[in-house]
Each structure stands twice: as structure tokens, then as C-alpha cells.
Short mmCIF file of C-alpha atoms in Angstrom, two decimals:
data_model
loop_
_atom_site.label_atom_id
_atom_site.label_comp_id
_atom_site.label_asym_id
_atom_site.label_seq_id
_atom_site.Cartn_x
_atom_site.Cartn_y
_atom_site.Cartn_z
CA MET H 1 0.14 0.08 0.00
CA THR H 2 1.55 3.46 -0.65
CA THR H 3 2.17 6.62 1.60
CA ALA H 4 -1.13 8.04 -0.14
CA GLU H 5 -3.54 4.81 0.30
CA LEU H 6 -2.61 4.27 3.76
CA LEU H 7 -3.53 7.67 4.96
CA ASN H 8 -6.69 8.06 2.44
CA GLY H 9 -8.69 6.10 4.78
CA ILE H 10 -7.95 8.03 7.89
CA GLU H 11 -9.95 11.17 9.33
CA PHE H 12 -8.19 14.32 10.52
CA ASP H 13 -8.72 17.33 12.11
CA LYS H 14 -8.78 20.90 10.13
CA ASP H 15 -5.23 21.03 12.00
CA GLY H 16 -3.82 17.59 10.54
CA TYR H 17 -4.05 15.39 13.75
CA MET H 18 -5.87 12.12 13.53
CA VAL H 19 -9.38 12.49 15.05
CA ASP H 20 -9.35 8.77 16.33
CA ALA H 21 -6.15 7.85 18.15
CA GLY H 22 -7.77 4.34 18.02
CA ALA H 23 -7.15 4.10 14.44
CA TRP H 24 -3.27 4.64 14.62
CA THR H 25 -0.77 2.32 13.59
CA PRO H 26 2.99 2.00 13.13
CA GLU H 27 2.79 2.35 9.33
CA ILE H 28 0.27 5.39 9.63
CA ALA H 29 3.20 6.95 12.05
CA GLU H 30 5.86 6.25 8.74
CA ALA H 31 3.42 7.99 6.58
CA LEU H 32 2.88 10.83 8.91
CA ALA H 33 6.42 11.44 9.35
CA ALA H 34 7.21 11.17 5.69
CA GLU H 35 4.95 13.95 5.05
CA GLU H 36 7.06 15.87 7.50
CA GLY H 37 10.06 15.20 6.07
CA ILE H 38 11.21 13.00 8.53
CA THR H 39 12.82 9.27 8.60
CA LEU H 40 11.96 7.65 11.87
CA THR H 41 15.01 6.07 13.88
CA ASP H 42 14.91 4.03 17.12
CA ARG H 43 15.27 7.33 19.12
CA HIS H 44 12.40 8.95 17.45
CA TRP H 45 10.35 5.84 18.59
CA VAL H 46 11.46 6.57 21.91
CA VAL H 47 9.20 9.64 21.85
CA ILE H 48 6.37 8.18 19.93
CA ASN H 49 5.86 5.52 22.17
CA PHE H 50 6.28 7.63 25.18
CA ALA H 51 3.52 9.87 23.77
CA ARG H 52 0.81 7.57 23.29
CA GLN H 53 1.43 5.62 26.56
CA GLU H 54 0.83 9.58 28.20
CA TYR H 55 -1.94 9.81 26.20
CA ALA H 56 -3.47 6.73 26.92
CA ALA H 57 -3.04 7.76 30.84
CA ASN H 58 -3.68 11.28 31.19
CA GLY H 59 -5.86 11.50 27.90
CA ASP H 60 -3.63 14.53 26.60
CA ALA H 61 -0.16 14.44 24.37
CA PRO H 62 2.90 15.23 26.75
CA THR H 63 4.63 18.72 26.77
CA ILE H 64 8.23 18.92 25.94
CA ARG H 65 9.33 19.22 29.61
CA ARG H 66 7.16 16.07 30.16
CA ILE H 67 8.94 14.20 27.71
CA THR H 68 12.23 15.07 28.59
CA LYS H 69 11.54 14.56 32.24
CA ARG H 70 10.47 11.26 31.85
CA THR H 71 12.68 9.76 28.95
CA ASP H 72 16.28 9.49 28.20
CA VAL H 73 15.65 12.46 25.15
CA SER H 74 17.04 15.85 25.89
CA THR H 75 15.26 18.82 24.61
CA LYS H 76 18.27 19.41 22.44
CA GLU H 77 17.56 16.21 20.59
CA LEU H 78 14.08 16.59 20.76
CA TYR H 79 14.70 19.18 18.55
CA GLN H 80 16.73 17.47 16.29
CA LEU H 81 14.26 14.69 16.32
CA PHE H 82 11.28 16.69 15.65
CA PRO H 83 12.31 20.18 14.10
CA ASP H 84 9.21 21.81 13.48
CA GLY H 85 8.33 21.87 17.42
CA PRO H 86 8.32 18.52 19.19
CA ALA H 87 5.32 18.40 21.01
CA LYS H 88 3.12 19.25 18.28
CA GLN H 89 4.96 17.04 15.62
CA ALA H 90 5.42 14.24 18.12
CA ALA H 91 1.53 13.97 18.73
CA ARG H 92 0.91 14.44 15.14
CA ILE H 93 2.98 11.12 14.30
CA ALA H 94 1.80 9.23 17.08
CA GLY H 95 -1.56 9.87 15.98
CA LEU H 96 -2.86 12.08 18.77
CA PRO H 97 -4.99 15.19 18.86
CA LYS H 98 -3.25 18.62 19.13
CA PRO H 99 -1.72 19.01 22.39
CA THR H 100 -4.00 21.22 24.50
CA GLY H 101 -1.20 23.34 25.64
CA CYS H 102 -2.17 26.29 27.91
CA ILE H 103 -4.10 29.61 28.37
CA MET Q 1 -12.00 20.81 67.09
CA LYS Q 2 -11.63 20.27 63.60
CA THR Q 3 -9.05 22.14 61.51
CA LEU Q 4 -9.20 23.87 58.11
CA LEU Q 5 -5.40 24.41 57.02
CA ILE Q 6 -4.77 26.60 54.29
CA LEU Q 7 -1.14 26.66 52.55
CA GLY Q 8 -0.47 30.29 51.27
CA GLY Q 9 -2.12 33.34 52.58
CA GLY Q 10 -2.07 35.30 48.85
CA THR Q 11 -5.02 36.05 46.88
CA GLY Q 12 -6.94 32.64 46.62
CA GLY Q 13 -5.55 31.39 50.52
CA THR Q 14 -6.89 34.88 51.90
CA MET Q 15 -9.97 34.89 50.29
CA VAL Q 16 -10.54 30.88 51.23
CA ALA Q 17 -9.94 32.21 54.96
CA ASN Q 18 -12.38 34.79 54.95
CA ARG Q 19 -15.44 33.41 53.39
CA MET Q 20 -14.91 30.26 55.52
CA HIS Q 21 -14.59 32.18 58.51
CA GLU Q 22 -17.96 33.32 57.97
CA LEU Q 23 -19.53 30.25 57.23
CA LEU Q 24 -17.74 27.50 59.46
CA ASP Q 25 -19.02 27.24 63.12
CA SER Q 26 -16.08 28.88 65.11
CA SER Q 27 -16.97 26.43 68.52
CA GLN Q 28 -16.27 23.52 65.89
CA TRP Q 29 -13.34 24.75 64.12
CA ARG Q 30 -10.15 26.32 63.64
CA ILE Q 31 -8.83 28.03 60.61
CA ILE Q 32 -5.01 28.24 60.16
CA VAL Q 33 -3.49 29.88 57.36
CA VAL Q 34 0.43 29.27 57.03
CA ASP Q 35 2.78 31.49 54.54
CA ARG Q 36 6.35 32.12 54.59
CA ASP Q 37 6.12 35.96 53.93
CA GLU Q 38 4.44 38.63 56.34
CA MET Q 39 3.46 40.88 53.22
CA HIS Q 40 0.82 40.86 50.99
CA TYR Q 41 1.51 41.46 47.16
CA TYR Q 42 -1.24 42.83 45.22
CA GLN Q 43 0.65 41.67 41.80
CA PRO Q 44 -0.83 42.91 39.36
CA GLY Q 45 0.25 46.15 40.52
CA PHE Q 46 3.83 44.88 39.60
CA LEU Q 47 3.27 45.74 35.91
CA PHE Q 48 3.22 49.50 36.49
CA ILE Q 49 6.17 49.41 38.70
CA PRO Q 50 8.96 49.64 35.79
CA PHE Q 51 7.20 52.74 34.46
CA GLY Q 52 6.89 54.96 37.80
CA VAL Q 53 3.16 54.42 37.46
CA TYR Q 54 2.95 52.87 40.70
CA LYS Q 55 5.68 53.02 43.64
CA PRO Q 56 6.54 49.63 45.57
CA HIS Q 57 4.80 50.86 48.68
CA GLU Q 58 1.17 51.17 47.07
CA VAL Q 59 1.11 47.38 45.99
CA VAL Q 60 2.38 45.83 49.62
CA ARG Q 61 0.70 45.35 53.00
CA PRO Q 62 0.72 43.23 55.86
CA LYS Q 63 -0.63 39.89 55.41
CA ARG Q 64 -2.59 40.04 58.79
CA ASN Q 65 -4.59 42.83 57.98
CA PHE Q 66 -6.55 41.07 55.74
CA LEU Q 67 -7.48 38.20 57.71
CA PRO Q 68 -10.07 37.72 61.01
CA SER Q 69 -8.42 37.85 64.29
CA ASP Q 70 -9.64 34.68 65.23
CA VAL Q 71 -7.89 33.15 62.08
CA GLU Q 72 -4.45 31.70 63.33
CA VAL Q 73 -1.63 33.09 61.02
CA VAL Q 74 1.70 31.31 60.89
CA PHE Q 75 4.53 33.10 59.38
CA SER Q 76 7.00 30.04 58.35
CA ASP Q 77 8.58 28.23 55.67
CA ILE Q 78 6.34 24.61 54.90
CA GLU Q 79 9.05 21.71 55.32
CA LEU Q 80 6.80 18.80 54.17
CA ILE Q 81 2.82 18.37 53.45
CA GLU Q 82 2.08 14.54 54.29
CA PRO Q 83 -1.33 14.18 52.80
CA ASP Q 84 -1.69 10.51 53.66
CA LYS Q 85 -1.13 11.39 57.38
CA ASN Q 86 -3.47 14.50 57.15
CA GLN Q 87 -0.41 16.28 58.59
CA VAL Q 88 1.87 19.59 57.58
CA ARG Q 89 5.23 19.72 58.79
CA LEU Q 90 6.35 23.44 59.56
CA ALA Q 91 10.04 24.76 59.36
CA LYS Q 92 9.47 27.30 62.54
CA ASP Q 93 9.65 25.24 65.90
CA ASN Q 94 9.26 22.18 63.74
CA ARG Q 95 5.61 22.30 64.37
CA VAL Q 96 3.28 19.43 62.78
CA ILE Q 97 -0.47 20.71 61.89
CA GLN Q 98 -2.90 17.68 61.89
CA TYR Q 99 -5.92 18.71 59.28
CA ASP Q 100 -9.19 17.54 58.36
CA TYR Q 101 -9.20 19.67 55.20
CA LEU Q 102 -6.55 21.09 53.53
CA VAL Q 103 -6.64 24.02 50.86
CA ILE Q 104 -3.35 24.74 48.77
CA ALA Q 105 -3.09 28.08 47.77
CA THR Q 106 0.87 28.05 47.54
CA GLY Q 107 0.84 29.94 43.92
CA SER Q 108 3.02 29.75 41.11
CA HIS Q 109 6.58 31.69 41.13
CA ILE Q 110 9.08 32.55 38.36
CA ARG Q 111 12.22 30.50 38.06
CA PRO Q 112 15.20 31.95 36.19
CA ASP Q 113 17.34 29.36 37.41
CA GLU Q 114 15.40 26.62 34.63
CA ILE Q 115 16.79 28.76 32.01
CA GLU Q 116 20.61 28.30 30.88
CA GLY Q 117 22.77 31.71 31.26
CA MET Q 118 19.99 33.58 32.81
CA LEU Q 119 21.36 34.10 36.52
CA ASP Q 120 24.97 33.01 36.13
CA GLY Q 121 25.53 35.14 32.60
CA GLY Q 122 26.28 38.26 34.40
CA GLY Q 123 23.39 40.17 33.62
CA TRP Q 124 21.01 39.47 35.78
CA GLN Q 125 19.60 42.96 37.26
CA LYS Q 126 22.31 44.54 35.17
CA ASN Q 127 20.60 44.26 31.78
CA ILE Q 128 18.30 41.47 31.80
CA PHE Q 129 15.28 41.99 34.54
CA ASP Q 130 11.59 40.18 35.61
CA PHE Q 131 9.05 42.18 36.76
CA TYR Q 132 7.05 39.29 38.48
CA THR Q 133 8.82 40.02 41.70
CA LEU Q 134 8.51 43.27 43.34
CA GLN Q 135 12.33 43.39 43.78
CA GLY Q 136 12.65 42.68 39.65
CA ALA Q 137 10.19 45.32 39.21
CA THR Q 138 11.85 48.24 41.22
CA LYS Q 139 15.29 47.48 39.81
CA LEU Q 140 13.79 47.86 36.46
CA ALA Q 141 12.00 50.92 37.28
CA ASP Q 142 15.59 52.22 38.36
CA PHE Q 143 16.98 51.14 35.06
CA LEU Q 144 14.35 52.33 32.95
CA ARG Q 145 14.68 56.02 34.58
CA THR Q 146 17.61 56.65 32.95
CA TRP Q 147 17.91 54.28 29.94
CA GLU Q 148 18.55 55.86 26.88
CA GLY Q 149 17.33 53.57 24.48
CA GLY Q 150 18.43 50.22 22.19
CA ARG Q 151 16.57 47.31 21.69
CA LEU Q 152 14.20 45.87 24.32
CA VAL Q 153 13.47 42.15 24.23
CA LEU Q 154 10.64 40.56 26.29
CA HIS Q 155 10.43 36.79 26.04
CA VAL Q 156 8.09 34.41 27.52
CA ALA Q 157 9.55 31.27 28.07
CA GLU Q 158 7.28 28.60 28.48
CA MET Q 159 3.37 28.35 28.98
CA PRO Q 160 1.45 28.32 31.55
CA ILE Q 161 2.88 31.64 33.37
CA LYS Q 162 1.09 33.60 35.43
CA CYS Q 163 -1.42 36.40 34.08
CA PRO Q 164 -0.89 35.62 30.66
CA VAL Q 165 -1.70 38.78 29.23
CA ALA Q 166 0.92 40.78 31.41
CA PRO Q 167 3.74 40.25 28.86
CA LEU Q 168 1.67 41.62 26.17
CA GLU Q 169 0.50 44.51 28.59
CA PHE Q 170 4.53 45.23 29.30
CA VAL Q 171 5.46 46.03 25.92
CA PHE Q 172 2.24 47.80 25.22
CA LEU Q 173 3.06 50.19 28.51
CA ALA Q 174 6.63 50.27 27.06
CA ASP Q 175 5.57 51.86 24.18
CA TRP Q 176 3.82 54.48 25.48
CA PHE Q 177 6.63 54.97 28.21
CA PHE Q 178 9.27 55.82 25.51
CA HIS Q 179 6.76 57.78 23.82
CA GLU Q 180 5.97 59.96 26.75
CA ARG Q 181 9.93 60.25 27.31
CA GLY Q 182 10.57 61.46 23.86
CA ILE Q 183 12.81 58.49 22.95
CA ARG Q 184 10.33 56.03 21.51
CA ASP Q 185 12.36 56.74 18.13
CA LYS Q 186 15.47 55.38 19.75
CA VAL Q 187 13.95 52.09 21.33
CA GLU Q 188 13.12 48.96 19.31
CA ILE Q 189 10.87 46.58 21.02
CA VAL Q 190 10.25 43.31 20.33
CA TYR Q 191 8.09 40.53 21.66
CA SER Q 192 9.16 37.10 21.79
CA THR Q 193 6.77 34.08 22.45
CA PRO Q 194 6.63 30.16 22.31
CA LEU Q 195 3.06 30.59 21.34
CA SER Q 196 2.54 30.87 17.60
CA GLY Q 197 1.07 34.45 17.98
CA ALA Q 198 0.29 37.17 20.37
CA PHE Q 199 -2.29 35.03 22.72
CA THR Q 200 -3.58 31.71 22.67
CA LYS Q 201 -7.13 32.23 21.41
CA PRO Q 202 -7.93 33.02 17.70
CA GLN Q 203 -10.07 35.84 18.35
CA ALA Q 204 -7.83 37.80 20.91
CA THR Q 205 -4.93 36.74 19.04
CA ALA Q 206 -6.10 38.35 15.91
CA VAL Q 207 -7.08 41.52 18.22
CA LEU Q 208 -4.12 42.00 19.70
CA GLY Q 209 -1.60 40.82 17.20
CA ASP Q 210 -3.18 43.68 15.68
CA LEU Q 211 -2.22 46.18 18.15
CA LEU Q 212 1.56 45.45 18.12
CA ALA Q 213 1.63 46.01 14.59
CA ARG Q 214 0.00 49.29 15.11
CA LYS Q 215 2.46 50.23 18.07
CA GLY Q 216 5.24 48.87 15.94
CA ILE Q 217 6.41 46.20 18.21
CA ASP Q 218 8.19 43.14 16.36
CA LEU Q 219 6.70 39.86 17.02
CA VAL Q 220 9.06 36.85 17.41
CA ALA Q 221 6.43 33.66 17.36
CA ASP Q 222 7.40 30.12 18.61
CA PHE Q 223 10.58 30.78 20.13
CA ASN Q 224 11.19 28.47 22.82
CA ILE Q 225 14.31 29.41 24.69
CA SER Q 226 16.98 27.29 24.67
CA GLU Q 227 19.84 29.76 26.45
CA VAL Q 228 20.81 33.33 27.20
CA ASP Q 229 24.05 34.48 25.91
CA ASN Q 230 25.07 37.73 27.84
CA SER Q 231 28.26 37.84 26.61
CA LYS Q 232 26.58 38.40 23.24
CA GLN Q 233 23.58 39.65 24.34
CA VAL Q 234 21.70 37.23 22.69
CA ILE Q 235 19.14 34.64 23.39
CA LYS Q 236 19.01 31.48 21.59
CA SER Q 237 15.95 29.16 20.62
CA TRP Q 238 16.19 25.41 20.67
CA ASP Q 239 15.80 25.86 16.74
CA GLY Q 240 18.85 27.53 16.33
CA ARG Q 241 17.63 30.76 15.98
CA GLU Q 242 18.78 34.27 17.90
CA VAL Q 243 17.44 37.64 19.02
CA PRO Q 244 19.77 40.12 19.93
CA TYR Q 245 18.83 42.15 22.82
CA ASP Q 246 20.26 45.66 24.88
CA LEU Q 247 17.37 44.89 27.50
CA LEU Q 248 16.29 41.64 28.23
CA VAL Q 249 13.10 41.38 30.33
CA THR Q 250 11.86 37.79 31.01
CA ILE Q 251 9.44 35.83 31.81
CA PRO Q 252 11.23 32.74 33.18
CA THR Q 253 9.45 29.17 33.49
CA ASN Q 254 6.71 29.49 36.09
CA MET Q 255 6.39 26.76 38.87
CA GLY Q 256 4.41 25.63 41.76
CA ALA Q 257 5.96 25.91 45.40
CA GLU Q 258 8.95 23.59 46.03
CA VAL Q 259 7.30 22.25 48.60
CA ILE Q 260 4.80 20.66 46.35
CA GLU Q 261 7.79 18.79 44.61
CA ARG Q 262 9.25 17.60 48.16
CA SER Q 263 5.83 16.38 48.86
CA GLU Q 264 5.65 14.80 45.64
CA MET Q 265 2.42 16.15 45.14
CA GLY Q 266 2.78 17.79 42.05
CA ASP Q 267 3.24 17.44 38.18
CA ASP Q 268 6.48 18.11 36.37
CA LEU Q 269 6.01 21.87 37.04
CA ASN Q 270 4.78 21.47 40.66
CA PHE Q 271 1.28 21.98 39.91
CA VAL Q 272 -1.01 20.32 42.14
CA PRO Q 273 -3.15 17.64 40.16
CA ALA Q 274 -7.26 18.92 40.49
CA ASP Q 275 -10.53 18.37 38.75
CA LYS Q 276 -10.66 21.33 36.61
CA HIS Q 277 -14.41 21.55 37.21
CA THR Q 278 -14.91 20.80 41.23
CA LEU Q 279 -11.01 21.58 42.18
CA GLN Q 280 -10.77 18.92 44.50
CA SER Q 281 -7.14 17.23 44.39
CA THR Q 282 -7.67 14.05 42.18
CA GLN Q 283 -5.68 11.77 44.81
CA TRP Q 284 -7.00 12.87 48.32
CA GLU Q 285 -10.39 13.99 49.02
CA ASN Q 286 -9.97 16.32 51.80
CA VAL Q 287 -7.37 18.24 49.76
CA TRP Q 288 -8.92 21.46 47.67
CA ILE Q 289 -6.51 24.23 45.13
CA ILE Q 290 -7.45 27.29 44.55
CA GLY Q 291 -5.45 30.19 42.28
CA ASP Q 292 -2.49 28.83 40.21
CA ALA Q 293 -1.31 26.29 42.80
CA GLY Q 294 -3.37 23.72 40.73
CA ASN Q 295 -2.71 22.29 37.55
CA VAL Q 296 -6.24 23.06 36.11
CA PRO Q 297 -6.15 24.52 32.46
CA ALA Q 298 -7.36 27.97 33.34
CA SER Q 299 -5.53 31.05 33.73
CA LYS Q 300 -3.01 31.45 36.67
CA ALA Q 301 -4.83 34.62 37.18
CA GLY Q 302 -6.06 36.74 40.54
CA SER Q 303 -9.64 36.95 38.53
CA VAL Q 304 -9.79 33.05 38.07
CA ALA Q 305 -8.82 32.34 42.02
CA HIS Q 306 -11.79 34.69 42.68
CA PHE Q 307 -14.25 33.09 40.50
CA MET Q 308 -13.02 29.54 41.69
CA LEU Q 309 -13.92 30.92 45.41
CA ASP Q 310 -17.31 29.95 45.21
CA VAL Q 311 -17.07 26.51 43.58
CA VAL Q 312 -14.19 25.61 46.34
CA VAL Q 313 -16.27 26.84 49.38
CA GLU Q 314 -19.47 25.51 48.14
CA ASN Q 315 -17.72 22.09 47.72
CA ILE Q 316 -15.70 21.82 51.02
CA LEU Q 317 -19.32 22.49 52.82
CA ARG Q 318 -20.94 19.64 50.77
CA HIS Q 319 -17.77 17.60 51.55
CA ILE Q 320 -18.25 18.20 55.24
CA ASP Q 321 -22.21 17.25 54.78
CA GLY Q 322 -21.19 14.05 53.02
CA LEU Q 323 -22.42 15.46 49.69
CA PRO Q 324 -20.66 14.68 46.03
CA PRO Q 325 -18.66 18.03 44.63
CA ARG Q 326 -20.58 19.71 42.16
CA PRO Q 327 -18.57 20.69 39.19
CA ASP Q 328 -19.63 24.43 38.82
CA PHE Q 329 -16.10 25.46 38.06
CA ASP Q 330 -15.99 26.85 34.66
CA GLY Q 331 -12.83 27.97 33.77
CA HIS Q 332 -13.94 31.64 33.90
CA ALA Q 333 -11.27 34.37 33.39
CA ASN Q 334 -11.73 38.05 33.20
CA CYS Q 335 -8.45 40.21 32.15
CA PHE Q 336 -7.60 43.99 31.62
CA ILE Q 337 -5.23 44.81 29.11
CA GLU Q 338 -3.46 47.75 29.66
CA THR Q 339 -2.40 48.73 26.13
CA GLY Q 340 -0.97 52.25 26.94
CA PHE Q 341 -2.28 55.89 26.78
CA ASP Q 342 -4.81 55.18 28.93
CA LYS Q 343 -6.78 52.77 27.34
CA ALA Q 344 -7.28 48.99 28.08
CA VAL Q 345 -8.81 45.97 26.55
CA LEU Q 346 -10.59 43.73 28.72
CA ILE Q 347 -11.24 39.91 27.63
CA ASP Q 348 -13.65 37.39 29.23
CA PHE Q 349 -13.71 33.65 28.75
CA ASN Q 350 -13.75 30.21 30.30
CA TYR Q 351 -12.67 26.85 29.42
CA GLU Q 352 -14.78 26.23 26.41
CA THR Q 353 -15.65 29.79 25.03
CA GLU Q 354 -12.67 32.18 23.92
CA PRO Q 355 -12.54 35.95 24.53
CA LEU Q 356 -15.30 37.57 22.40
CA PRO Q 357 -16.40 41.07 21.40
CA GLY Q 358 -19.54 42.45 23.75
CA LYS Q 359 -20.03 44.58 26.68
CA TYR Q 360 -19.57 43.98 30.04
CA PRO Q 361 -20.76 43.37 33.02
CA LEU Q 362 -24.03 44.74 31.92
CA PRO Q 363 -25.10 42.88 28.90
CA GLY Q 364 -25.44 45.82 25.82
CA ILE Q 365 -24.53 48.56 28.26
CA GLY Q 366 -21.33 47.96 29.71
CA PRO Q 367 -19.91 50.43 30.86
CA LEU Q 368 -16.75 48.23 29.97
CA SER Q 369 -16.04 47.00 26.43
CA LEU Q 370 -15.06 43.40 25.70
CA LEU Q 371 -12.24 42.96 23.37
CA LYS Q 372 -11.54 46.29 22.26
CA GLU Q 373 -9.40 49.12 23.48
CA THR Q 374 -11.36 51.87 25.55
CA HIS Q 375 -10.44 54.54 28.33
CA ALA Q 376 -13.19 53.16 30.29
CA ASN Q 377 -11.55 49.55 30.42
CA HIS Q 378 -8.38 51.33 31.76
CA TRP Q 379 -10.06 53.24 34.62
CA GLY Q 380 -11.93 49.90 35.70
CA LYS Q 381 -8.33 48.31 35.69
CA LEU Q 382 -7.03 51.02 37.94
CA THR Q 383 -10.12 51.11 40.04
CA PHE Q 384 -9.67 47.20 40.45
CA ARG Q 385 -6.74 47.61 42.73
CA TRP Q 386 -9.37 49.63 45.37
CA LEU Q 387 -11.55 47.00 45.17
CA TYR Q 388 -9.08 44.00 45.66
CA TRP Q 389 -7.53 45.67 48.98
CA ASN Q 390 -11.08 46.43 50.32
CA VAL Q 391 -13.66 44.00 48.93
CA LEU Q 392 -12.41 40.84 46.81
CA LEU Q 393 -9.57 39.86 49.51
CA LYS Q 394 -12.26 39.98 52.14
CA GLY Q 395 -14.18 37.40 50.32
CA GLY Q 396 -17.02 39.90 49.46
CA GLU Q 397 -19.01 40.05 46.78
CA ILE Q 398 -18.06 41.48 43.72
CA PRO Q 399 -21.33 42.26 41.02
CA VAL Q 400 -19.82 39.75 38.42
CA SER Q 401 -20.96 36.49 38.12
CA SER Q 402 -18.14 33.15 39.05
CA GLN Q 403 -19.59 31.47 35.80
CA MET Q 404 -19.28 33.34 32.55
CA LEU Q 405 -22.15 34.53 30.72
CA MET Q 406 -22.86 34.74 27.16
CA ALA Q 407 -25.21 37.46 27.41
CA GLY Q 408 -23.33 40.78 26.36
CA LYS Q 409 -21.12 38.80 23.88
CA TRP Q 410 -21.45 38.79 20.46
CA ALA Q 411 -20.43 35.27 19.18
CA SER Q 412 -20.11 35.20 15.21
#
């Protein structure tokens, strides 16, 4: 299946985040990352897996601070892995809603 | 005798103590407030100090003056909160206080030490200042009085911060201040934020972004600070950008009190997890939060603490009576945004509804205008200092609803 075909059946919100986090698969992550110009490595997967785990536990994608505090990925590395804003980019690739952030 | 223990005697803690003092039977309940600082600070006033509008003495009064005489007030650091044992350990005299109900009102605080090079780069309180402490605001006032101009950069480190509109107000007032001093043409003003625009909500971001542009203030968006390099006078972002400054005004990372961390009661920023509608701790049913000590996704502002008051007080009373808490807190926030030249914008919003244009507090009449720059809003903000000291802290009623109202708002 091509990337386009894989993403075709998936519903996204207006910001490009998956509507149903349950429909996510690792293959979809690869396809979404490719759209953002990222080839996923083991280090990306540390972040993606952590983000999914956090979402399952707390109902929200983790902040940068939380990722760096709870994994061995430093803030600097996090920006190298996800250059366009780690919290948002990692959440999108992990099939999670846009992080709610703050007011 | 039962004990209601309130940690923190700032805006939230003081209001709870006053209201509970009226409502609880004093033959059965004692109320204790613990705070490390004997002085109460009118924090919204800090913003005006750098520009000489308020003097330091106008924003400080003894905490004791705002609490009933039969409320016990202990001035001490808090060593440890032990919620599983319903007790709190104080530094002073190694005292241990057992409680039946605990209200956490320990607030949020700036942490310049969280940013590399901020405190140890040689510029702290020389050409780098905060204005979220009275000392920082006062030193900045001294600096600005004789500054001849250059590049002023205000940066926000990360969200959430206390009073999220204060940084915007600072640059608006700076624009006005330098105009008045006749050196606006010698000052570049830059607003650097980790957000993608001037504010978080779409309609307010549009209005406030437009105001920045009209006042000739440059916006640097999506800027997540990694370091202050004061030898080169630049701030650096994680994605490799640099913003040069002559004068850096910082809104550092905001975190909850360190005792929350020591007591292992907080999230990664030491904010206490609580239900966002009932304000009850998610872990201990006799522990409640008010104000910016909690992790609820509302603005960390005094108005929000005021709107939380009715809910937290009612829910504690319901709990005493064995009733479930009511999910009545809607995230209501109400903020004046000073824009300089004796004008201000007012915004009113909650968890669900972004700031909208309209009239406030009386629908269609006002006298205040929402999401619009007016003189009346500015006078509203200045009047608020009197209301704060004389009515609000004492837990008195202010003629606005705790829940946000749609009446008077123009929804598109």
C-alpha cells in the first residue's frame, strides 16, 4: 500500500491531527513522518511510544518538559528529532490530538 | 475541634480564609493560614512599577490586616505536606499541624534558574530583569529611568505563566512610556513568545497581534528559549535562532512551590493535579486547590482565583455534609489588558468559550467593552486595585458572576 493510500482512509481534523487515536498504526506513523520530511529512527520511537503511553494514561499528549523528564531524550535531541516543534510534531505522528497547551 | 488548614495567604488563600470564617461554626472549627511572607503583594500592580505609575509601597500591605483576628496565621516555611497522614510539617519550631481539610494556595513562582545563562551569565538585574517579583520590577524601574534607548526584548520562556496577558501589557506600556519620554524612536521593542501568535485564542490573538503591529512592536513567534548568552547579548532558541537584545525583560518558567515537589504532590511543574470543575485534588478527597497552585487548564490569574472561590467553598461545605462536589467551575477568567495611553482591552472567557467582543458586566450597556481598546476599560483596571484591597480579599461579593455568561457577547 502506498503512503497516500494508507492515509486516505484516515480522518484528520483541521490542523492535520488524527481524529481517532485508536485508528493509528506504526505504519501510519511512518507515513505521517514522511509527510513531515522525517525518517523515523529508534530515538523517534522512544518519543512516539512515550507520547502514546502518556495519552492513554492522561488523555493529553505530553509537553516537551514531560518528555525530557520522563525519557532519556534531552530537549536538544528532541528538537533535532522533531525540528518543527517537538510536542506538536510528535503528537501528530503518534496519531494524537493537538496538544491542548495552555491559556 | 476540627481544622481547616490553608497553605498560602496570597489572593486565593486569603479569600478562602475569610469566606470560611463566616461560614464555619467557630465552636467546632479552627482555621489556620500558613505563609512564609508577612507581606501581601498586589501582584497586578507589579506591571506598573517599572514605568513609575505605581510606587512599591502602593502594592504591599501586611497579610495579617486582611485576615480575621481569630484565624491563626503562622509565618513559616513549609517543610513537608503529608496528605496520607493528614498533616503538614512547618520549619518554624518543627511544628506539625494535623488537618481535617487542606486548601493548597501556594501559587506559582518564576524560576529564572530553569534557563541556562539567565542567572549566571552576568546580566541578571544589570540588563536582564523580571517584573513578576517586587524586587525585579523595582530594579527595572531604576534601570528604565535613565535608559537612553536600544533594543528591548521581552521574552516568554514557556507556558503556562501567571497572568498570561501581563507580558503583552508590558510591551504596550513600554511603547507608551518611551513615547512620553520622547525616545520612542530610539527604542526597538520585540515580543518573543513560544506561542504561534500574540495570544492563545484566535479572536484575541487577531486583535492583540494587530495592536502590536500598530504600535511598531515586532513579534517573534514559536521561540522556545534554550539559553541566554549575555556575552553576545542574544537569546537562543532550541531550533537555532538568535534574538539580540540590549535590555532583556524575562518571563521565566513559572512553577508551583518547591514544597509541592518535596511532598511529591505535583506534576512536572509542581502544580497540584485537581479536577478542573470541582477543584478537588485528584488523589486526596480532603485536599482542595485554589488559584495558580493547581494544574487546572485555566488562566493563572487573580480573577480566576476569585471565580474559583464560590466553587471551592461550596464543595468543601458539601463534603463536610457528606455530599458529592458540584462541577461548577467553568474556567472563567476576566483580564484587563493595559494597552498604554490610558486605554485598556478587557477579555472574558472560560474553558469552552474564547474571548469575544461585547459589553461587560451589563449586557448591551457595559460600561466596559470586551475585546476592544477603550478609556473606560483603563479606569476599570485602576479602580480594581481599590476593590482588591477593600472587597475582594475579604471574600466580599463583586457584582459579576463566577460562571462566564454569554449574554452581552457577540458570537459570530
